[in-house]
Every structure is written in C-alpha cells, then in structure tokens.
Amino acid sequence: MRLNSKWNRRSFLGSVGAIAGSLLAPRKLFSRPSAAAGTSTQVSGFGQTGNPYEELGVPTVINCEGTMTVLGGSLPHPELEAVMTMAGRHFVNIPDLEVAAGKRIAEMLKLPDGYTALVTSGAAAAIQSGLAGILTGGKEALIRQLPDLTGMKSEVIIQKSHRNPFDHQLRSTGIKLIEVETPDQLRAAVNERSAMMHFSNFANAAGQIKVDEWVKLAKQYNIPCMNDAAADTPPVSHLWDYTNMGYDLVTFSGGKAIRGPQCAGLLIGRKDTVANALLNNSPHEDTLGRSQKVGKEEILGMVKALELFLAEDHEALAKEWQARLEGISREITKVPGVTTSFFVPDIANHVPHMSITWDASRISVTPQQASKLLRNSKPSIVIGGGEGRPGLAMCSFMLQSGEDKIVAEQLSRVLREHAV
Ligand SMILES: *Cc1c(COP(=O)(O)O)cnc(C)c1O
C-alpha cells in the first residue's frame, strides 16, 4: 500500500498492537465517573470502579498523537453523554429521525439551499454510502444489487496522490478507481462510466489539481464530486467551506476533533443524493450499508456535538493547547541537548504541535526507542514522530487535565537516563 505523509505520521505507532501488548498495572489517576453523566445511577459489577478499562486489564494511555481512531478518537463532552443517555430512553422511527437531524444540522451549519446532512457511523461509512447513493439513485433493484454494478456507472476518478486506505470504502461498492495526475489526464479519463470524482482533502497539497479546481472541473464535466474531509476540522469553517465551493458531497468524522460519538460521522450533501445514501444504509435491509448501523444515540449525539463544537471558542482553545506544549517544552529543554520547535499542520489535526529533537552526541536514545519507552512507562504515553520531521512530535489537544505534567516528567526522565 502506498503511504503518503498523512499516514507516515502514524508510523512510530505501527499497528498500535504494541500498546495492547504492553501489560501494565491499571492506573487510577484519571478514573472518570460513569458514562451516564447527569444521572445518579449506581453501577454494580462490571464498571463499578468507574474505570471498566482497568477492570478488563487494558491499560488506558495518555494521548499525545491527536484524534486517532485506533486510540479511541476523542473524549466526549459531558453534555453529549447526557443527550446520548436521553436518546436511549425512547423508541423512534430511525429514517424519520435521520431526516430531521439532517435538517437541523443543515440549519446549524447554514448549508447552501438544497443541501442536508446524514449521520453515518463514521466518515468511512459516509464515503461508501454517498457513492452508493450516486450509483443507485433511488432504484430499489439497484440498491439490492450492489456491489454488482450491472446497469450502473462503474468508475470513480481520483488523483494518484489522493489514493489512501479509505478509498477501500469507494472500492467496496464495486467501482474501479481511475487514477489521474493532470487536468489533461482527467479530461481523457471522463467517459459515460464515470460515476464520481473523489477528492481527499488532506492530500490537497500533494495533488496537481487543488480542491477548488477539482470541483470546477467536475461541474464542467457534469460529474458528482465528493470531498473526504474526515479529520479536517478545525478550522470549524471547513464544515461549510466545501459545500460553498460546490462539492456535491462532503464527509466528516464525528469522533475526531468534533468530539461527537465515536461511531458517528457526517455525509453532507445535496438533498437527493443524501436521501439516496440513506436508502443504501441501515436501517434499510438488503443494502450495502446495512453493516454500518447508526443508532438513535449517535444521531442525537451528532446534533449535540455539532452544537457544542460550533459554540466553542476555538481561538482560546488553540491558545490553551499551545500553552500546554510550551509548559512541556520548558521542562524538557532543561535536559542538556534538547530542542523544541512549534508548528501547525496545514490540514488534519490542524492544531498546535511541538517537535522535540536532541543532540545525538549528548543523548543516546533514538526517537523510536524513546517513543517505545514512553509507551511502556507507567502511565503509558503514546507519542510518535511525525509530519516528516525528525525527532518526536506531539500535540496537546487530546490531553486531559494534569497529563501535560506527566508527559513532561516522563519525557525528561527518559532523555536524562540516556545522557551520554
Ligand atoms: C479518519 C479518517 C476517515 C474515517 O473516519 P471515521 O469517522 O473513522 O470512519 C476517512 N478519511 C480520512 C482522511 C480520515 O482521516
């Protein structure tokens, strides 16, 4: 599988199977109250300690990597947990709920006329359902038939540099990906089988055709156009920038920086296409998307998460995240030979990051070794290299209160222990 920079930033972690393999004693530092926030429900048996992860013997980790699905994405706001608990107290017609939630989300995001949203089980599900909707339209026979594309269009055009593991969700519909690099190649690739043009937002810089030009060309060729912007908030304006640009479908992950339900995402798009995506999705049976069930809890949770996300003071948050990094920097640069610098990735985890490097002649541990030692420390800290930079890199926006101090202490300790 071809890897681009976006995926390389995860490389120190590898499969993260290593985390599961590090058998550490449970820690009590950050036990949280039971998930049923706002209720006084007493839990007996499993969950009675307030930390069911510890009860199962799976160590929780301090997350310096950002919103990684493999680490659990993000942690929900207590008000979100409260609304999801309320969701579980009633029965409701799910398709009706989806349509009403989509309408509310469209209003909150001030989407252009003719656009709505669908809560899916994640951005990956939104990619598959969105394309399925384009392929089948509202035709029941075609919906049942997928991924057999007989009688449907069968190709999706994508820039070569935009290929990534999530295009599996496109391929799962049965389509063939047609790779192009230049506008001329794109023109040559367009034919009567072209169902959609796909854009991977994080790869904007890597491709020759940029995000605004891609959608213009799609309009010129009259082909529906999707942008996968799964991890690309903040900035919050990305939630409407791409529909304003003219994209027919845009996908977001709910469980990343939006801090929505872990198993939720958004398909934002033109009403007819979104309606057809829902027909290809759970709760509708004999559909490709039936395996991507989204529950009443996730649907209401996504509405609440967006409300909370939109109301947040994003500038103040960015300042707080930067201040946390600077606090860690002050501690670790006391170790002779250690240098830090700050950066914000252009896209995806677009939040303050800190690069940590050291003079190899004064500190003998490699970044990979340091990362492993921290992962095996108590508490376990997940920090990797990243964004093509040497040394270690971290962000602080998924740290919980007090964890920045632990990171500073443990990192200083590991580096000091290897002073030459
Ligand atoms: C995380 C991610 C996805 C998948 O999002 P889920 O909400 O986990 O399904 C898709 N595309 C990109 C680029 C991502 O970063």
Short mmCIF file of N, CA, C and O in Angstrom, two decimals, residues 254-313:
data_model
loop_
_atom_site.label_atom_id
_atom_site.label_comp_id
_atom_site.label_asym_id
_atom_site.label_seq_id
_atom_site.Cartn_x
_atom_site.Cartn_y
_atom_site.Cartn_z
N GLY A 254 -17.19 12.10 12.96
CA GLY A 254 -17.82 12.68 14.16
C GLY A 254 -16.94 12.51 15.38
O GLY A 254 -16.97 13.33 16.30
N GLY A 255 -16.17 11.45 15.40
CA GLY A 255 -15.45 11.08 16.61
C GLY A 255 -14.03 11.61 16.67
O GLY A 255 -13.23 11.15 17.48
N LYS A 256 -13.68 12.55 15.81
CA LYS A 256 -12.35 13.15 15.89
C LYS A 256 -12.49 14.51 16.60
O LYS A 256 -13.05 14.55 17.68
N ALA A 257 -11.98 15.59 16.00
CA ALA A 257 -11.95 16.86 16.74
C ALA A 257 -13.34 17.42 17.05
O ALA A 257 -13.49 18.23 17.96
N ILE A 258 -14.37 16.98 16.33
CA ILE A 258 -15.73 17.44 16.63
C ILE A 258 -16.18 16.88 17.99
O ILE A 258 -17.06 17.41 18.63
N ARG A 259 -15.50 15.86 18.43
CA ARG A 259 -15.76 15.21 19.72
C ARG A 259 -17.21 14.72 19.84
O ARG A 259 -17.85 14.84 20.87
N GLY A 260 -17.70 14.19 18.72
CA GLY A 260 -19.03 13.59 18.73
C GLY A 260 -18.93 12.14 19.17
O GLY A 260 -17.88 11.69 19.63
N PRO A 261 -20.03 11.39 18.99
CA PRO A 261 -19.98 9.97 19.33
C PRO A 261 -18.90 9.27 18.50
O PRO A 261 -18.70 9.59 17.33
N GLN A 262 -18.18 8.34 19.13
CA GLN A 262 -17.10 7.65 18.45
C GLN A 262 -17.53 7.02 17.14
O GLN A 262 -16.82 7.05 16.15
N CYS A 263 -18.70 6.41 17.14
CA CYS A 263 -19.16 5.70 15.95
C CYS A 263 -20.14 6.56 15.18
O CYS A 263 -21.27 6.14 14.92
N ALA A 264 -19.72 7.76 14.85
CA ALA A 264 -20.59 8.63 14.05
C ALA A 264 -19.75 9.45 13.09
O ALA A 264 -18.56 9.68 13.31
N GLY A 265 -20.40 9.84 12.02
CA GLY A 265 -19.77 10.70 11.03
C GLY A 265 -20.87 11.45 10.30
O GLY A 265 -22.06 11.28 10.60
N LEU A 266 -20.46 12.27 9.36
CA LEU A 266 -21.43 13.10 8.63
C LEU A 266 -21.23 12.95 7.14
O LEU A 266 -20.09 13.00 6.65
N LEU A 267 -22.34 12.78 6.44
CA LEU A 267 -22.35 12.95 5.00
C LEU A 267 -23.15 14.21 4.75
O LEU A 267 -24.36 14.25 5.04
N ILE A 268 -22.48 15.25 4.26
CA ILE A 268 -23.16 16.50 3.96
C ILE A 268 -23.27 16.56 2.45
O ILE A 268 -22.30 16.26 1.75
N GLY A 269 -24.46 16.92 1.95
CA GLY A 269 -24.55 16.96 0.50
C GLY A 269 -25.93 17.35 0.00
O GLY A 269 -26.82 17.73 0.75
N ARG A 270 -26.05 17.24 -1.32
CA ARG A 270 -27.32 17.60 -1.96
C ARG A 270 -28.42 16.65 -1.50
O ARG A 270 -28.19 15.44 -1.35
N LYS A 271 -29.61 17.25 -1.30
CA LYS A 271 -30.70 16.50 -0.67
C LYS A 271 -31.00 15.17 -1.34
O LYS A 271 -31.15 14.15 -0.67
N ASP A 272 -31.09 15.17 -2.65
CA ASP A 272 -31.47 13.93 -3.33
C ASP A 272 -30.39 12.87 -3.15
O ASP A 272 -30.68 11.70 -2.86
N THR A 273 -29.14 13.28 -3.24
CA THR A 273 -28.04 12.32 -3.12
C THR A 273 -27.96 11.79 -1.69
O THR A 273 -27.73 10.59 -1.48
N VAL A 274 -28.17 12.67 -0.72
CA VAL A 274 -28.13 12.24 0.68
C VAL A 274 -29.31 11.29 0.97
O VAL A 274 -29.15 10.29 1.66
N ALA A 275 -30.47 11.59 0.39
CA ALA A 275 -31.63 10.70 0.58
C ALA A 275 -31.32 9.32 0.00
O ALA A 275 -31.66 8.29 0.60
N ASN A 276 -30.68 9.29 -1.16
CA ASN A 276 -30.32 8.00 -1.77
C ASN A 276 -29.24 7.28 -0.97
O ASN A 276 -29.22 6.05 -0.94
N ALA A 277 -28.36 8.05 -0.33
CA ALA A 277 -27.35 7.44 0.54
C ALA A 277 -28.03 6.75 1.71
O ALA A 277 -27.67 5.63 2.09
N LEU A 278 -29.05 7.39 2.27
CA LEU A 278 -29.77 6.78 3.40
C LEU A 278 -30.46 5.48 2.97
O LEU A 278 -30.49 4.51 3.72
N LEU A 279 -31.00 5.48 1.74
CA LEU A 279 -31.66 4.26 1.25
C LEU A 279 -30.67 3.09 1.15
O LEU A 279 -31.06 1.93 1.24
N ASN A 280 -29.39 3.42 0.97
CA ASN A 280 -28.34 2.40 0.87
C ASN A 280 -27.75 2.04 2.23
O ASN A 280 -26.73 1.36 2.29
N ASN A 281 -28.34 2.55 3.30
CA ASN A 281 -27.73 2.44 4.62
C ASN A 281 -28.72 1.83 5.61
O ASN A 281 -29.92 1.84 5.39
N SER A 282 -28.19 1.34 6.73
CA SER A 282 -29.02 0.91 7.84
C SER A 282 -29.95 2.05 8.23
O SER A 282 -29.53 3.20 8.17
N PRO A 283 -31.20 1.83 8.62
CA PRO A 283 -31.80 0.55 8.96
C PRO A 283 -32.37 -0.22 7.77
O PRO A 283 -33.00 -1.25 7.95
N HIS A 284 -32.16 0.32 6.53
CA HIS A 284 -32.72 -0.37 5.37
C HIS A 284 -31.98 -1.68 5.14
O HIS A 284 -30.74 -1.69 5.11
N GLU A 285 -32.76 -2.73 4.94
CA GLU A 285 -32.14 -4.06 4.81
C GLU A 285 -31.86 -4.40 3.36
O GLU A 285 -32.36 -3.76 2.46
N ASP A 286 -31.06 -5.43 3.18
CA ASP A 286 -30.59 -5.82 1.85
C ASP A 286 -29.91 -4.65 1.16
O ASP A 286 -30.20 -4.32 0.01
N THR A 287 -29.04 -4.00 1.91
CA THR A 287 -28.28 -2.86 1.38
C THR A 287 -26.81 -3.05 1.73
O THR A 287 -26.47 -3.72 2.70
N LEU A 288 -25.96 -2.40 0.94
CA LEU A 288 -24.51 -2.43 1.20
C LEU A 288 -24.20 -1.83 2.57
O LEU A 288 -23.33 -2.31 3.30
N GLY A 289 -24.93 -0.80 2.93
CA GLY A 289 -24.62 -0.07 4.16
C GLY A 289 -25.30 -0.59 5.41
O GLY A 289 -25.18 0.00 6.48
N ARG A 290 -26.00 -1.74 5.29
CA ARG A 290 -26.68 -2.25 6.48
C ARG A 290 -25.69 -2.60 7.60
O ARG A 290 -26.02 -2.61 8.78
N SER A 291 -24.45 -2.85 7.21
CA SER A 291 -23.43 -3.19 8.21
C SER A 291 -22.88 -1.94 8.89
O SER A 291 -22.01 -2.04 9.75
N GLN A 292 -23.37 -0.78 8.50
CA GLN A 292 -22.86 0.47 9.07
C GLN A 292 -23.96 1.11 9.91
O GLN A 292 -24.31 2.28 9.73
N LYS A 293 -24.50 0.31 10.82
CA LYS A 293 -25.63 0.78 11.61
C LYS A 293 -25.28 2.01 12.42
O LYS A 293 -24.22 2.08 13.02
N VAL A 294 -26.19 2.97 12.41
CA VAL A 294 -26.05 4.12 13.27
C VAL A 294 -27.31 4.17 14.12
O VAL A 294 -28.42 3.98 13.63
N GLY A 295 -27.14 4.35 15.41
CA GLY A 295 -28.26 4.28 16.34
C GLY A 295 -28.83 5.64 16.68
O GLY A 295 -28.25 6.67 16.34
N LYS A 296 -29.97 5.60 17.33
CA LYS A 296 -30.60 6.85 17.77
C LYS A 296 -29.65 7.66 18.65
O LYS A 296 -29.64 8.89 18.60
N GLU A 297 -28.83 6.98 19.44
CA GLU A 297 -27.88 7.67 20.33
C GLU A 297 -26.87 8.47 19.52
O GLU A 297 -26.55 9.62 19.84
N GLU A 298 -26.33 7.85 18.46
CA GLU A 298 -25.33 8.54 17.64
C GLU A 298 -25.98 9.70 16.86
O GLU A 298 -25.36 10.74 16.68
N ILE A 299 -27.21 9.48 16.40
CA ILE A 299 -27.85 10.54 15.59
C ILE A 299 -28.07 11.78 16.46
O ILE A 299 -27.68 12.90 16.10
N LEU A 300 -28.68 11.60 17.63
CA LEU A 300 -28.88 12.76 18.51
C LEU A 300 -27.54 13.29 19.00
O LEU A 300 -27.35 14.50 19.13
N GLY A 301 -26.61 12.38 19.27
CA GLY A 301 -25.30 12.80 19.76
C GLY A 301 -24.57 13.67 18.77
O GLY A 301 -23.89 14.64 19.13
N MET A 302 -24.72 13.36 17.49
CA MET A 302 -24.03 14.15 16.46
C MET A 302 -24.60 15.56 16.39
O MET A 302 -23.86 16.54 16.20
N VAL A 303 -25.92 15.68 16.53
CA VAL A 303 -26.54 17.02 16.54
C VAL A 303 -25.98 17.82 17.71
O VAL A 303 -25.57 18.98 17.57
N LYS A 304 -25.93 17.18 18.88
CA LYS A 304 -25.45 17.88 20.08
C LYS A 304 -23.97 18.23 19.95
O LYS A 304 -23.55 19.33 20.32
N ALA A 305 -23.20 17.30 19.43
CA ALA A 305 -21.75 17.53 19.30
C ALA A 305 -21.48 18.74 18.41
O ALA A 305 -20.62 19.56 18.71
N LEU A 306 -22.24 18.85 17.31
CA LEU A 306 -22.03 19.99 16.42
C LEU A 306 -22.43 21.30 17.10
O LEU A 306 -21.74 22.31 16.97
N GLU A 307 -23.53 21.25 17.86
CA GLU A 307 -23.94 22.45 18.59
C GLU A 307 -22.83 22.90 19.54
O GLU A 307 -22.46 24.08 19.59
N LEU A 308 -22.28 21.95 20.29
CA LEU A 308 -21.21 22.27 21.24
C LEU A 308 -19.95 22.75 20.51
O LEU A 308 -19.30 23.72 20.92
N PHE A 309 -19.63 22.08 19.41
CA PHE A 309 -18.41 22.41 18.65
C PHE A 309 -18.50 23.83 18.07
O PHE A 309 -17.54 24.60 18.11
N LEU A 310 -19.69 24.17 17.56
CA LEU A 310 -19.86 25.50 16.95
C LEU A 310 -19.80 26.60 18.02
O LEU A 310 -19.38 27.72 17.74
N ALA A 311 -20.22 26.27 19.23
CA ALA A 311 -20.28 27.28 20.30
C ALA A 311 -18.92 27.49 20.97
O ALA A 311 -18.73 28.44 21.72
N GLU A 312 -17.98 26.61 20.68
CA GLU A 312 -16.69 26.65 21.35
C GLU A 312 -15.86 27.88 20.91
O GLU A 312 -15.97 28.32 19.77
N ASP A 313 -15.04 28.41 21.83
CA ASP A 313 -14.12 29.50 21.48
C ASP A 313 -12.84 28.84 20.96
O ASP A 313 -11.93 28.52 21.72
#
